[in-house]
PDB file of C-alpha atoms in Angstrom:
ATOM      1  CA  UNK A   1     -48.662  16.395  -3.548  1.00 42.00           C
ATOM      2  CA  UNK A   2     -50.605  15.280  -0.346  1.00 51.00           C
ATOM      3  CA  UNK A   3     -49.707  12.074   1.282  1.00 52.00           C
ATOM      4  CA  UNK A   4     -46.882   9.767   0.545  1.00 54.00           C
ATOM      5  CA  UNK A   5     -45.516   9.231  -2.950  1.00 55.00           C
ATOM      6  CA  UNK A   6     -47.580   6.717  -5.018  1.00 55.00           C
ATOM      7  CA  UNK A   7     -44.583   4.190  -4.745  1.00 54.00           C
ATOM      8  CA  UNK A   8     -44.941   4.222  -0.887  1.00 58.00           C
ATOM      9  CA  UNK A   9     -48.746   4.201  -0.675  1.00 60.00           C
ATOM     10  CA  UNK A  10     -49.891   1.279   1.627  1.00 65.00           C
ATOM     11  CA  UNK A  11     -46.765  -0.735   1.893  1.00 68.00           C
ATOM     12  CA  UNK A  12     -45.670   0.548   5.385  1.00 65.00           C
ATOM     13  CA  UNK A  13     -49.165  -0.329   6.768  1.00 70.00           C
ATOM     14  CA  UNK A  14     -48.982  -3.870   5.256  1.00 73.00           C
ATOM     15  CA  UNK A  15     -45.609  -4.525   6.336  1.00 77.00           C
ATOM     16  CA  UNK A  16     -45.442  -2.677   9.707  1.00 73.00           C
ATOM     17  CA  UNK A  17     -45.728  -5.748  11.756  1.00 83.00           C
ATOM     18  CA  UNK A  18     -43.070  -7.676   9.883  1.00 87.00           C
ATOM     19  CA  UNK A  19     -40.628  -5.724   8.302  1.00 89.00           C
ATOM     20  CA  UNK A  20     -37.037  -5.873   9.978  1.00 94.00           C
ATOM     21  CA  UNK A  21     -34.767  -4.556   7.376  1.00 94.00           C
ATOM     22  CA  UNK A  22     -34.931  -1.481   5.274  1.00 92.00           C
ATOM     23  CA  UNK A  23     -32.828   0.685   3.105  1.00 92.00           C
ATOM     24  CA  UNK A  24     -34.463   3.981   2.235  1.00 88.00           C
ATOM     25  CA  UNK A  25     -33.555   7.192   0.450  1.00 86.00           C
ATOM     26  CA  UNK A  26     -35.512  10.411   1.430  1.00 82.00           C
ATOM     27  CA  UNK A  27     -35.686  14.059   0.826  1.00 74.00           C
ATOM     28  CA  UNK A  28     -36.287  16.686   3.458  1.00 62.00           C
ATOM     29  CA  UNK A  29     -38.806  18.313   1.125  1.00 61.00           C
ATOM     30  CA  UNK A  30     -40.924  15.483   0.372  1.00 58.00           C
ATOM     31  CA  UNK A  31     -43.717  13.445   2.309  1.00 59.00           C
ATOM     32  CA  UNK A  32     -42.825  13.326   6.184  1.00 73.00           C
ATOM     33  CA  UNK A  33     -40.714  10.265   6.249  1.00 78.00           C
ATOM     34  CA  UNK A  34     -40.647  10.180  10.032  1.00 81.00           C
ATOM     35  CA  UNK A  35     -44.253   9.567   9.968  1.00 80.00           C
ATOM     36  CA  UNK A  36     -43.558   6.687   7.466  1.00 81.00           C
ATOM     37  CA  UNK A  37     -40.933   5.167   9.628  1.00 86.00           C
ATOM     38  CA  UNK A  38     -42.989   5.451  12.668  1.00 85.00           C
ATOM     39  CA  UNK A  39     -45.352   2.754  11.076  1.00 86.00           C
ATOM     40  CA  UNK A  40     -42.372   0.310  10.945  1.00 88.00           C
ATOM     41  CA  UNK A  41     -41.903  -0.452  14.652  1.00 90.00           C
ATOM     42  CA  UNK A  42     -40.248  -3.936  14.225  1.00 92.00           C
ATOM     43  CA  UNK A  43     -37.336  -2.552  12.277  1.00 94.00           C
ATOM     44  CA  UNK A  44     -33.993  -4.069  13.398  1.00 97.00           C
ATOM     45  CA  UNK A  45     -31.632  -2.787  10.593  1.00 97.00           C
ATOM     46  CA  UNK A  46     -32.167   0.615   8.950  1.00 96.00           C
ATOM     47  CA  UNK A  47     -29.963   2.290   6.232  1.00 96.00           C
ATOM     48  CA  UNK A  48     -31.203   5.767   5.726  1.00 93.00           C
ATOM     49  CA  UNK A  49     -29.972   8.209   2.964  1.00 91.00           C
ATOM     50  CA  UNK A  50     -30.826  11.958   2.724  1.00 87.00           C
ATOM     51  CA  UNK A  51     -32.390  12.384   6.145  1.00 88.00           C
ATOM     52  CA  UNK A  52     -31.262  15.592   7.994  1.00 87.00           C
ATOM     53  CA  UNK A  53     -29.326  14.830  11.064  1.00 88.00           C
ATOM     54  CA  UNK A  54     -31.876  16.550  13.313  1.00 87.00           C
ATOM     55  CA  UNK A  55     -34.487  14.155  12.529  1.00 88.00           C
ATOM     56  CA  UNK A  56     -32.658  10.932  13.574  1.00 92.00           C
ATOM     57  CA  UNK A  57     -33.582  11.254  17.353  1.00 91.00           C
ATOM     58  CA  UNK A  58     -37.225  11.483  16.255  1.00 90.00           C
ATOM     59  CA  UNK A  59     -36.961   8.456  14.012  1.00 92.00           C
ATOM     60  CA  UNK A  60     -35.107   6.424  16.600  1.00 94.00           C
ATOM     61  CA  UNK A  61     -37.876   7.210  19.148  1.00 92.00           C
ATOM     62  CA  UNK A  62     -40.249   5.140  17.108  1.00 92.00           C
ATOM     63  CA  UNK A  63     -37.874   2.261  16.372  1.00 94.00           C
ATOM     64  CA  UNK A  64     -37.244   0.735  19.847  1.00 94.00           C
ATOM     65  CA  UNK A  65     -36.220  -2.568  18.432  1.00 95.00           C
ATOM     66  CA  UNK A  66     -33.543  -1.056  16.006  1.00 96.00           C
ATOM     67  CA  UNK A  67     -30.042  -2.496  16.496  1.00 98.00           C
ATOM     68  CA  UNK A  68     -28.273  -1.424  13.400  1.00 98.00           C
ATOM     69  CA  UNK A  69     -28.293   2.029  11.888  1.00 98.00           C
ATOM     70  CA  UNK A  70     -26.486   3.416   8.863  1.00 97.00           C
ATOM     71  CA  UNK A  71     -27.220   7.029   8.301  1.00 95.00           C
ATOM     72  CA  UNK A  72     -25.627  10.424   7.070  1.00 92.00           C
ATOM     73  CA  UNK A  73     -24.496  13.467   8.739  1.00 89.00           C
ATOM     74  CA  UNK A  74     -24.677  16.481   6.448  1.00 78.00           C
ATOM     75  CA  UNK A  75     -22.312  18.878   8.505  1.00 62.00           C
ATOM     76  CA  UNK A  76     -22.875  22.451   9.820  1.00 50.00           C
ATOM     77  CA  UNK A  77     -26.570  22.335   8.519  1.00 42.00           C
ATOM     78  CA  UNK A  78     -27.265  19.854  11.379  1.00 42.00           C
ATOM     79  CA  UNK A  79     -24.965  21.739  13.799  1.00 41.00           C
ATOM     80  CA  UNK A  80     -27.418  24.602  14.007  1.00 42.00           C
ATOM     81  CA  UNK A  81     -30.076  22.091  15.229  1.00 43.00           C
ATOM     82  CA  UNK A  82     -30.759  21.063  18.898  1.00 41.00           C
ATOM     83  CA  UNK A  83     -28.663  18.005  19.484  1.00 42.00           C
ATOM     84  CA  UNK A  84     -26.284  16.667  22.362  1.00 42.00           C
ATOM     85  CA  UNK A  85     -27.638  19.262  24.831  1.00 46.00           C
ATOM     86  CA  UNK A  86     -31.102  17.673  24.839  1.00 52.00           C
ATOM     87  CA  UNK A  87     -32.052  14.993  27.371  1.00 53.00           C
ATOM     88  CA  UNK A  88     -32.131  11.524  25.524  1.00 49.00           C
ATOM     89  CA  UNK A  89     -35.648  10.216  24.682  1.00 52.00           C
ATOM     90  CA  UNK A  90     -36.528   7.460  27.216  1.00 62.00           C
ATOM     91  CA  UNK A  91     -37.581   5.060  24.485  1.00 85.00           C
ATOM     92  CA  UNK A  92     -34.456   5.289  22.361  1.00 92.00           C
ATOM     93  CA  UNK A  93     -33.304   1.788  20.938  1.00 95.00           C
ATOM     94  CA  UNK A  94     -30.136   0.085  22.267  1.00 96.00           C
ATOM     95  CA  UNK A  95     -28.144   0.219  18.971  1.00 97.00           C
ATOM     96  CA  UNK A  96     -25.463  -2.382  18.488  1.00 98.00           C
ATOM     97  CA  UNK A  97     -23.979  -1.061  15.373  1.00 98.00           C
ATOM     98  CA  UNK A  98     -23.732   2.630  14.091  1.00 98.00           C
ATOM     99  CA  UNK A  99     -22.420   3.728  10.704  1.00 97.00           C
ATOM    100  CA  UNK A 100     -22.165   7.344   9.896  1.00 95.00           C
ATOM    101  CA  UNK A 101     -21.344   8.780   6.455  1.00 92.00           C
ATOM    102  CA  UNK A 102     -20.158  12.173   5.987  1.00 85.00           C
ATOM    103  CA  UNK A 103     -18.136  14.645   4.028  1.00 72.00           C
ATOM    104  CA  UNK A 104     -18.634  17.251   6.493  1.00 55.00           C
ATOM    105  CA  UNK A 105     -15.050  18.293   7.113  1.00 53.00           C
ATOM    106  CA  UNK A 106     -15.802  21.989   7.316  1.00 51.00           C
ATOM    107  CA  UNK A 107     -14.654  24.150  10.272  1.00 49.00           C
ATOM    108  CA  UNK A 108     -18.261  23.764  11.837  1.00 51.00           C
ATOM    109  CA  UNK A 109     -19.129  20.181  11.046  1.00 53.00           C
ATOM    110  CA  UNK A 110     -16.541  18.138  12.846  1.00 63.00           C
ATOM    111  CA  UNK A 111     -17.205  19.828  16.308  1.00 72.00           C
ATOM    112  CA  UNK A 112     -20.883  19.214  16.150  1.00 83.00           C
ATOM    113  CA  UNK A 113     -20.513  15.772  14.756  1.00 86.00           C
ATOM    114  CA  UNK A 114     -19.080  14.164  17.981  1.00 90.00           C
ATOM    115  CA  UNK A 115     -21.900  15.508  20.017  1.00 90.00           C
ATOM    116  CA  UNK A 116     -24.525  14.381  17.741  1.00 92.00           C
ATOM    117  CA  UNK A 117     -23.156  10.771  17.486  1.00 94.00           C
ATOM    118  CA  UNK A 118     -23.195  10.658  21.359  1.00 94.00           C
ATOM    119  CA  UNK A 119     -26.730  11.941  21.205  1.00 92.00           C
ATOM    120  CA  UNK A 120     -28.210   9.185  19.270  1.00 94.00           C
ATOM    121  CA  UNK A 121     -26.635   6.371  21.215  1.00 96.00           C
ATOM    122  CA  UNK A 122     -27.408   7.270  24.795  1.00 94.00           C
ATOM    123  CA  UNK A 123     -28.139   3.648  25.940  1.00 95.00           C
ATOM    124  CA  UNK A 124     -25.363   1.212  26.659  1.00 96.00           C
ATOM    125  CA  UNK A 125     -24.629  -1.530  24.343  1.00 97.00           C
ATOM    126  CA  UNK A 126     -22.906  -0.311  21.226  1.00 98.00           C
ATOM    127  CA  UNK A 127     -20.604  -2.832  19.747  1.00 98.00           C
ATOM    128  CA  UNK A 128     -19.464  -1.248  16.473  1.00 98.00           C
ATOM    129  CA  UNK A 129     -18.943   2.390  15.502  1.00 98.00           C
ATOM    130  CA  UNK A 130     -17.978   3.101  11.887  1.00 97.00           C
ATOM    131  CA  UNK A 131     -17.284   6.659  10.699  1.00 94.00           C
ATOM    132  CA  UNK A 132     -17.111   6.760   6.877  1.00 89.00           C
ATOM    133  CA  UNK A 133     -15.728  10.243   6.065  1.00 76.00           C
ATOM    134  CA  UNK A 134     -13.429  11.896   3.652  1.00 64.00           C
ATOM    135  CA  UNK A 135     -11.710  15.227   3.912  1.00 59.00           C
ATOM    136  CA  UNK A 136     -12.395  18.241   1.733  1.00 49.00           C
ATOM    137  CA  UNK A 137      -8.953  19.700   2.351  1.00 50.00           C
ATOM    138  CA  UNK A 138      -5.616  18.221   3.318  1.00 51.00           C
ATOM    139  CA  UNK A 139      -6.170  18.431   7.006  1.00 60.00           C
ATOM    140  CA  UNK A 140      -7.358  15.541   8.912  1.00 65.00           C
ATOM    141  CA  UNK A 141     -10.315  15.770  11.223  1.00 76.00           C
ATOM    142  CA  UNK A 142      -9.104  15.293  14.751  1.00 84.00           C
ATOM    143  CA  UNK A 143     -11.241  13.401  17.341  1.00 90.00           C
ATOM    144  CA  UNK A 144     -11.467  15.148  20.603  1.00 92.00           C
ATOM    145  CA  UNK A 145     -10.432  13.244  23.596  1.00 94.00           C
ATOM    146  CA  UNK A 146     -13.677  14.057  25.364  1.00 95.00           C
ATOM    147  CA  UNK A 147     -15.544  12.220  22.838  1.00 95.00           C
ATOM    148  CA  UNK A 148     -13.499   8.948  23.721  1.00 97.00           C
ATOM    149  CA  UNK A 149     -14.172   9.578  27.311  1.00 97.00           C
ATOM    150  CA  UNK A 150     -17.809  10.215  26.970  1.00 97.00           C
ATOM    151  CA  UNK A 151     -18.243   7.186  24.606  1.00 97.00           C
ATOM    152  CA  UNK A 152     -16.340   5.027  27.076  1.00 97.00           C
ATOM    153  CA  UNK A 153     -18.460   6.082  30.032  1.00 97.00           C
ATOM    154  CA  UNK A 154     -21.554   4.580  28.276  1.00 97.00           C
ATOM    155  CA  UNK A 155     -20.176   1.821  25.952  1.00 98.00           C
ATOM    156  CA  UNK A 156     -16.865   1.035  27.486  1.00 97.00           C
ATOM    157  CA  UNK A 157     -17.703  -2.749  28.268  1.00 97.00           C
ATOM    158  CA  UNK A 158     -19.380  -3.396  25.038  1.00 98.00           C
ATOM    159  CA  UNK A 159     -17.532  -1.575  22.189  1.00 98.00           C
ATOM    160  CA  UNK A 160     -15.489  -4.028  19.921  1.00 98.00           C
ATOM    161  CA  UNK A 161     -15.032  -2.182  16.714  1.00 98.00           C
ATOM    162  CA  UNK A 162     -14.031   1.438  16.321  1.00 98.00           C
ATOM    163  CA  UNK A 163     -13.441   2.546  12.744  1.00 97.00           C
ATOM    164  CA  UNK A 164     -13.188   6.324  11.902  1.00 93.00           C
ATOM    165  CA  UNK A 165     -11.743   6.330   8.497  1.00 86.00           C
ATOM    166  CA  UNK A 166      -9.507   9.377   7.887  1.00 84.00           C
ATOM    167  CA  UNK A 167     -10.418  10.970  11.150  1.00 87.00           C
ATOM    168  CA  UNK A 168      -7.234  11.341  13.225  1.00 90.00           C
ATOM    169  CA  UNK A 169      -6.319  10.056  16.728  1.00 93.00           C
ATOM    170  CA  UNK A 170      -3.128  11.071  18.350  1.00 93.00           C
ATOM    171  CA  UNK A 171      -1.084   8.281  19.829  1.00 94.00           C
ATOM    172  CA  UNK A 172      -2.161   9.196  23.275  1.00 94.00           C
ATOM    173  CA  UNK A 173      -5.834   8.999  22.215  1.00 96.00           C
ATOM    174  CA  UNK A 174      -5.192   5.690  20.848  1.00 96.00           C
ATOM    175  CA  UNK A 175      -3.735   4.532  24.109  1.00 96.00           C
ATOM    176  CA  UNK A 176      -6.619   6.051  25.945  1.00 96.00           C
ATOM    177  CA  UNK A 177      -9.086   4.184  23.522  1.00 97.00           C
ATOM    178  CA  UNK A 178      -7.198   0.852  24.005  1.00 96.00           C
ATOM    179  CA  UNK A 179      -7.478   1.243  27.788  1.00 96.00           C
ATOM    180  CA  UNK A 180     -11.048   2.551  28.138  1.00 97.00           C
ATOM    181  CA  UNK A 181     -12.533  -0.183  25.785  1.00 98.00           C
ATOM    182  CA  UNK A 182     -11.042  -3.486  27.197  1.00 97.00           C
ATOM    183  CA  UNK A 183     -12.899  -5.583  24.457  1.00 98.00           C
ATOM    184  CA  UNK A 184     -11.730  -3.664  21.558  1.00 98.00           C
ATOM    185  CA  UNK A 185     -11.080  -6.070  18.666  1.00 98.00           C
ATOM    186  CA  UNK A 186     -10.817  -3.615  15.557  1.00 98.00           C
ATOM    187  CA  UNK A 187      -9.234  -0.199  15.417  1.00 98.00           C
ATOM    188  CA  UNK A 188      -8.978   1.815  12.256  1.00 97.00           C
ATOM    189  CA  UNK A 189      -8.027   5.539  12.212  1.00 94.00           C
ATOM    190  CA  UNK A 190      -5.338   8.100  10.989  1.00 92.00           C
ATOM    191  CA  UNK A 191      -2.627   9.154  13.334  1.00 93.00           C
ATOM    192  CA  UNK A 192       0.745  10.833  13.427  1.00 90.00           C
ATOM    193  CA  UNK A 193       3.809   9.108  14.742  1.00 89.00           C
ATOM    194  CA  UNK A 194       7.807   9.209  14.650  1.00 83.00           C
ATOM    195  CA  UNK A 195       7.925   5.539  13.950  1.00 80.00           C
ATOM    196  CA  UNK A 196       6.260   2.155  14.237  1.00 85.00           C
ATOM    197  CA  UNK A 197       7.876   0.300  17.224  1.00 76.00           C
ATOM    198  CA  UNK A 198      10.268   2.913  18.662  1.00 65.00           C
ATOM    199  CA  UNK A 199      13.848   3.681  18.022  1.00 47.00           C
ATOM    200  CA  UNK A 200      14.875   2.033  21.285  1.00 38.00           C
ATOM    201  CA  UNK A 201      12.649  -1.157  20.865  1.00 39.00           C
ATOM    202  CA  UNK A 202      15.641  -3.272  19.735  1.00 40.00           C
ATOM    203  CA  UNK A 203      17.297  -2.775  23.207  1.00 37.00           C
ATOM    204  CA  UNK A 204      14.063  -3.125  25.207  1.00 39.00           C
ATOM    205  CA  UNK A 205      12.388  -5.750  23.507  1.00 40.00           C
ATOM    206  CA  UNK A 206      13.263  -8.453  26.136  1.00 41.00           C
ATOM    207  CA  UNK A 207      11.525  -6.369  28.811  1.00 41.00           C
ATOM    208  CA  UNK A 208       8.534  -5.482  26.541  1.00 43.00           C
ATOM    209  CA  UNK A 209       9.033  -1.781  27.192  1.00 42.00           C
ATOM    210  CA  UNK A 210       8.511  -0.021  23.833  1.00 41.00           C
ATOM    211  CA  UNK A 211       9.996   3.480  23.357  1.00 41.00           C
ATOM    212  CA  UNK A 212       7.863   6.475  23.907  1.00 47.00           C
ATOM    213  CA  UNK A 213       5.685   7.828  21.144  1.00 71.00           C
ATOM    214  CA  UNK A 214       5.508   4.705  19.018  1.00 87.00           C
ATOM    215  CA  UNK A 215       2.464   2.833  17.659  1.00 92.00           C
ATOM    216  CA  UNK A 216       3.761  -0.155  19.493  1.00 92.00           C
ATOM    217  CA  UNK A 217       3.303   1.691  22.879  1.00 92.00           C
ATOM    218  CA  UNK A 218       0.015   3.179  21.845  1.00 94.00           C
ATOM    219  CA  UNK A 219      -1.707  -0.227  21.515  1.00 95.00           C
ATOM    220  CA  UNK A 220      -0.069  -1.648  24.729  1.00 92.00           C
ATOM    221  CA  UNK A 221      -3.382  -1.782  26.394  1.00 93.00           C
ATOM    222  CA  UNK A 222      -5.460  -3.465  23.789  1.00 95.00           C
ATOM    223  CA  UNK A 223      -5.503  -7.015  25.071  1.00 95.00           C
ATOM    224  CA  UNK A 224      -8.119  -8.155  22.723  1.00 97.00           C
ATOM    225  CA  UNK A 225      -7.135  -6.273  19.601  1.00 97.00           C
ATOM    226  CA  UNK A 226      -7.307  -8.500  16.452  1.00 97.00           C
ATOM    227  CA  UNK A 227      -7.145  -5.954  13.593  1.00 97.00           C
ATOM    228  CA  UNK A 228      -5.290  -2.715  13.293  1.00 97.00           C
ATOM    229  CA  UNK A 229      -5.398  -0.332  10.396  1.00 96.00           C
ATOM    230  CA  UNK A 230      -3.748   2.949  10.288  1.00 95.00           C
ATOM    231  CA  UNK A 231      -3.034   5.852   7.982  1.00 92.00           C
ATOM    232  CA  UNK A 232       0.012   7.471   9.248  1.00 91.00           C
ATOM    233  CA  UNK A 233       1.205  10.936   8.891  1.00 88.00           C
ATOM    234  CA  UNK A 234       5.011  10.493   9.668  1.00 84.00           C
ATOM    235  CA  UNK A 235       6.787  13.022  12.018  1.00 80.00           C
ATOM    236  CA  UNK A 236      10.184  13.791  10.605  1.00 75.00           C
ATOM    237  CA  UNK A 237      12.800  11.982  12.689  1.00 66.00           C
ATOM    238  CA  UNK A 238      15.866  11.596  10.321  1.00 61.00           C
ATOM    239  CA  UNK A 239      15.214   7.925  10.096  1.00 60.00           C
ATOM    240  CA  UNK A 240      13.570   6.966   6.816  1.00 59.00           C
ATOM    241  CA  UNK A 241      13.595   3.289   7.719  1.00 58.00           C
ATOM    242  CA  UNK A 242      11.183   3.901  10.535  1.00 59.00           C
ATOM    243  CA  UNK A 243       8.582   4.627   8.031  1.00 66.00           C
ATOM    244  CA  UNK A 244       8.779   1.354   6.054  1.00 80.00           C
ATOM    245  CA  UNK A 245       6.306  -1.044   7.421  1.00 88.00           C
ATOM    246  CA  UNK A 246       8.231  -4.403   7.229  1.00 90.00           C
ATOM    247  CA  UNK A 247       7.493  -7.900   8.182  1.00 92.00           C
ATOM    248  CA  UNK A 248       9.635  -7.570  11.195  1.00 90.00           C
ATOM    249  CA  UNK A 249       7.621  -4.695  12.457  1.00 90.00           C
ATOM    250  CA  UNK A 250       4.429  -6.721  12.047  1.00 92.00           C
ATOM    251  CA  UNK A 251       6.039  -9.501  14.077  1.00 92.00           C
ATOM    252  CA  UNK A 252       6.886  -7.038  16.754  1.00 91.00           C
ATOM    253  CA  UNK A 253       3.341  -5.864  17.038  1.00 93.00           C
ATOM    254  CA  UNK A 254       1.582  -9.074  16.790  1.00 93.00           C
ATOM    255  CA  UNK A 255       3.913 -10.891  19.159  1.00 91.00           C
ATOM    256  CA  UNK A 256       4.534  -7.878  21.487  1.00 89.00           C
ATOM    257  CA  UNK A 257       3.127 -10.084  24.415  1.00 89.00           C
ATOM    258  CA  UNK A 258       2.575 -13.825  24.859  1.00 89.00           C
ATOM    259  CA  UNK A 259      -1.157 -13.500  24.827  1.00 91.00           C
ATOM    260  CA  UNK A 260      -1.480 -10.938  21.920  1.00 93.00           C
ATOM    261  CA  UNK A 261      -4.351 -11.629  19.624  1.00 94.00           C
ATOM    262  CA  UNK A 262      -3.485  -9.277  16.896  1.00 95.00           C
ATOM    263  CA  UNK A 263      -3.734 -11.090  13.525  1.00 94.00           C
ATOM    264  CA  UNK A 264      -3.954  -8.307  10.859  1.00 96.00           C
ATOM    265  CA  UNK A 265      -2.117  -4.957  10.570  1.00 96.00           C
ATOM    266  CA  UNK A 266      -2.283  -2.407   7.799  1.00 95.00           C
ATOM    267  CA  UNK A 267      -0.235   0.633   7.701  1.00 94.00           C
ATOM    268  CA  UNK A 268      -0.869   2.699   4.739  1.00 90.00           C
ATOM    269  CA  UNK A 269      -1.112   0.467   1.633  1.00 92.00           C
ATOM    270  CA  UNK A 270       1.033  -2.328   3.361  1.00 93.00           C
ATOM    271  CA  UNK A 271      -0.957  -5.259   4.981  1.00 95.00           C
ATOM    272  CA  UNK A 272       0.342  -8.114   6.952  1.00 95.00           C
ATOM    273  CA  UNK A 273      -2.091 -10.942   7.990  1.00 94.00           C
ATOM    274  CA  UNK A 274      -1.223 -14.206   9.867  1.00 85.00           C
ATOM    275  CA  UNK A 275      -3.339 -17.371   9.711  1.00 73.00           C
ATOM    276  CA  UNK A 276      -4.497 -19.069  12.932  1.00 61.00           C
ATOM    277  CA  UNK A 277      -2.274 -22.100  12.406  1.00 53.00           C
ATOM    278  CA  UNK A 278       0.847 -20.107  11.750  1.00 47.00           C
ATOM    279  CA  UNK A 279       0.073 -17.991  14.809  1.00 46.00           C
ATOM    280  CA  UNK A 280      -0.241 -21.149  16.909  1.00 50.00           C
ATOM    281  CA  UNK A 281       3.055 -22.391  15.671  1.00 49.00           C
ATOM    282  CA  UNK A 282       4.681 -19.114  16.463  1.00 49.00           C
ATOM    283  CA  UNK A 283       3.354 -19.143  19.976  1.00 43.00           C
ATOM    284  CA  UNK A 284       4.973 -22.593  20.781  1.00 42.00           C
TER     285      UNK A 284
END
């Protein structure tokens, strides 16, 4: 069939000057959707399903006003395409929010994924990064430290929300993240830890010096953190109580400093949330 499907005929020309939000499912074997999207230069918010990852840079080059992108990453198929090594197109939009959906947890997908993400956000200004992924096997995908450092080099001052689903950060990487992104408000990821606040925390709490290798220590640099959500792989330590997320643990984390802004914590299925009035009462 030549030209766009009948359902699409005419509407992009009619709406091109006014349409700002679009959710579209496409197929790589159908009408060239890049041409279709190039006729919608006023888009601010795009949710795109089915587009091969290597087409995203071309699409973005036509949508200079885009601020939010929700798209898919298909895995090793895209890793064979040109990506992070290419110079960014000069008319890329300044994305504020990026959502990437993927099930590409094979041995090739994750390595290419991080470079691909960086390649589509070359301009400073990203505020929210949301990776929605699930694993095919029992192993968590580990986020490389270089990805955090390169992301911080461009988006360090602006990033507020970092959510990567089941992808794993080591505690040292969490500490790096909290330091490199001073305005971080939301952190959600998987990690591995001996315990929550550190086995020596009870004796060190007055000096606010948490024990090495704890979740508490890893978020010490997060001055603006408000929401923390972790899926924890517990490292055997002989202390089963260290794995039980209690109200006292939540208090220790939320009140770790006098100016802490942490309001909500979930570790595994357990969630503790504090209301603003209650938090103000505890501060006095």
